[in-house]
DNA sequence: TTGACAATCCATGGATCCATGGAGTATAAT
DNA sequence: ATTATACTCCATGGATCCATGGATTGTCAA
């Protein structure tokens, strides 16, 4: 017979020890959430994926993906607002591209991660 | 007088050259989006932040953040579904913790990134 | 200036998300 | 068994998101 003692551990380790990680500002949480939220749809993620390869203009992406130009434009703008993409006009076209290598790493690491995770 | 020649560049570099980055599967995009979407709210990000320090149980987080237990539980479950958190029962309490170092890095890198980005 | 093309802006309706209340499940002590 | 505590499950209504159509802006060529 096992009378295992679980005796109501106070879940909070009452010890008031210091935090290792400093808490981030409200602003950081909001901006971070904006960034993640922009990436939080398969459709926008697909755009990011295409742009990993090279810059594209709006109409080109719309054509390749079989979507309306206005739809693609809105998606790209949301990604741009989150500072994930750069935007440059050349002639009649506007070219979007991955903002920097941080963003690039974020994407490739995450893609690799979820593909590995699947095999468990 | 500048008669700059912009001559209607076909935005698509018509060259059918090979893609450097291989395109990810539909599944990868969906799973990736699920992950990002789970992180895409300041409230859930705040939970992740607390857990960076150490594991916590539901009631503890609810108390610290001044929220209803059921609310915190739902948020934690969403993060857990996205495989961002582990979940372990010990006695009456259920402890949530950051899933692994990939997730930890993803968070700290992103937080650092948005804080830097702000200074531009 | 006019016309053609690329992209954005704006409003809208349908879908999705999200916090919450209340009921239900799990665990442990008496 | 009963009680208490911790958490989850489920339904709901209000908020938010999102694709789309139509009007507008910007660029270039004739």
Short mmCIF file of C-alpha atoms in Angstrom, two decimals, chain B:
data_model
loop_
_atom_site.label_atom_id
_atom_site.label_comp_id
_atom_site.label_asym_id
_atom_site.label_seq_id
_atom_site.Cartn_x
_atom_site.Cartn_y
_atom_site.Cartn_z
CA UNK B 1 16.38 67.54 -68.59
CA UNK B 2 16.18 63.92 -67.60
CA UNK B 3 14.54 61.54 -69.98
CA UNK B 4 15.26 58.63 -67.68
CA UNK B 5 14.41 55.40 -69.41
CA UNK B 6 12.11 53.29 -67.30
CA UNK B 7 10.74 51.43 -70.28
CA UNK B 8 8.24 49.13 -68.69
CA UNK B 9 10.43 46.53 -67.11
CA UNK B 10 8.47 43.28 -66.95
CA UNK B 11 8.40 42.98 -63.17
CA UNK B 12 8.76 39.26 -63.39
CA UNK B 13 12.34 38.56 -64.22
CA UNK B 14 11.14 36.32 -66.97
CA UNK B 15 14.18 34.18 -66.57
CA UNK B 16 12.93 30.82 -65.46
CA UNK B 17 15.89 30.21 -63.21
CA UNK B 18 15.77 27.66 -60.44
CA UNK B 19 14.62 28.51 -56.94
CA UNK B 20 17.31 28.61 -54.31
CA UNK B 21 14.93 27.87 -51.47
CA UNK B 22 12.77 24.80 -51.85
CA UNK B 23 9.10 25.43 -51.28
CA UNK B 24 7.69 24.07 -48.05
CA UNK B 25 4.72 21.75 -47.90
CA UNK B 26 1.25 23.04 -47.26
CA UNK B 27 1.40 21.27 -43.90
CA UNK B 28 4.53 23.13 -42.89
CA UNK B 29 2.89 26.45 -43.66
CA UNK B 30 -0.22 25.53 -41.68
CA UNK B 31 1.74 24.28 -38.67
CA UNK B 32 4.05 27.25 -38.79
CA UNK B 33 1.10 29.60 -38.92
CA UNK B 34 -0.45 27.85 -35.93
CA UNK B 35 2.74 28.38 -33.98
CA UNK B 36 3.03 32.06 -34.89
CA UNK B 37 -0.63 32.67 -34.37
CA UNK B 38 -0.44 31.29 -30.85
CA UNK B 39 2.29 33.83 -30.11
CA UNK B 40 0.37 36.61 -31.80
CA UNK B 41 -1.22 38.26 -28.81
CA UNK B 42 0.37 40.39 -26.08
CA UNK B 43 -1.53 38.42 -23.42
CA UNK B 44 -0.19 35.05 -24.48
CA UNK B 45 3.25 36.52 -25.05
CA UNK B 46 3.19 37.76 -21.48
CA UNK B 47 2.57 34.20 -20.32
CA UNK B 48 5.50 32.94 -22.38
CA UNK B 49 7.64 35.64 -20.87
CA UNK B 50 6.82 34.56 -17.33
CA UNK B 51 7.57 30.98 -18.22
CA UNK B 52 10.98 31.90 -19.64
CA UNK B 53 12.02 32.38 -16.05
CA UNK B 54 10.65 29.12 -14.70
CA UNK B 55 7.67 26.78 -14.85
CA UNK B 56 4.42 27.93 -13.31
CA UNK B 57 1.06 26.40 -12.53
CA UNK B 58 -2.19 27.86 -13.79
CA UNK B 59 -3.46 29.39 -10.58
CA UNK B 60 -0.13 31.00 -9.87
CA UNK B 61 -0.07 32.78 -13.22
CA UNK B 62 -3.71 33.80 -12.84
CA UNK B 63 -2.98 35.35 -9.49
CA UNK B 64 0.21 37.11 -10.59
CA UNK B 65 -1.45 38.61 -13.63
CA UNK B 66 -4.79 39.35 -12.00
CA UNK B 67 -6.81 37.26 -14.46
CA UNK B 68 -9.44 34.53 -14.11
CA UNK B 69 -8.11 31.01 -13.85
CA UNK B 70 -10.24 29.83 -16.76
CA UNK B 71 -8.87 32.59 -18.98
CA UNK B 72 -5.27 31.70 -18.21
CA UNK B 73 -6.01 28.02 -18.66
CA UNK B 74 -7.40 28.61 -22.15
CA UNK B 75 -4.40 30.73 -23.15
CA UNK B 76 -1.96 28.14 -21.85
CA UNK B 77 -3.76 25.38 -23.69
CA UNK B 78 -3.54 27.25 -26.95
CA UNK B 79 0.20 27.62 -26.47
CA UNK B 80 0.44 23.96 -25.53
CA UNK B 81 -1.51 22.90 -28.65
CA UNK B 82 1.06 24.75 -30.72
CA UNK B 83 3.72 22.66 -28.95
CA UNK B 84 5.25 25.73 -27.39
CA UNK B 85 4.72 24.56 -23.83
CA UNK B 86 4.97 21.29 -21.94
CA UNK B 87 2.39 20.32 -19.35
CA UNK B 88 2.90 18.15 -16.30
CA UNK B 89 0.64 17.28 -13.45
CA UNK B 90 2.12 17.08 -9.96
CA UNK B 91 -0.44 16.54 -7.25
CA UNK B 92 -3.31 18.94 -7.65
CA UNK B 93 -1.37 21.34 -9.79
CA UNK B 94 -0.53 21.36 -13.46
CA UNK B 95 2.76 22.93 -14.39
CA UNK B 96 3.41 24.52 -17.76
CA UNK B 97 6.92 25.18 -19.03
CA UNK B 98 8.70 26.33 -22.20
CA UNK B 99 8.87 23.33 -24.53
CA UNK B 100 12.55 23.50 -25.50
CA UNK B 101 15.47 25.74 -26.25
CA UNK B 102 14.28 26.43 -29.79
CA UNK B 103 11.20 28.09 -28.41
CA UNK B 104 13.25 29.90 -25.81
CA UNK B 105 15.60 31.26 -28.48
CA UNK B 106 12.72 32.21 -30.74
CA UNK B 107 11.26 34.35 -27.99
CA UNK B 108 14.38 36.04 -26.70
CA UNK B 109 15.63 36.74 -30.22
CA UNK B 110 12.33 38.26 -31.24
CA UNK B 111 12.07 40.38 -28.11
CA UNK B 112 15.60 41.65 -28.62
CA UNK B 113 14.84 42.28 -32.29
CA UNK B 114 11.77 44.45 -31.74
CA UNK B 115 13.52 46.39 -29.01
CA UNK B 116 16.43 47.16 -31.34
CA UNK B 117 14.16 47.92 -34.26
CA UNK B 118 12.47 50.58 -32.16
CA UNK B 119 15.64 52.69 -31.99
CA UNK B 120 15.69 53.46 -35.69
#
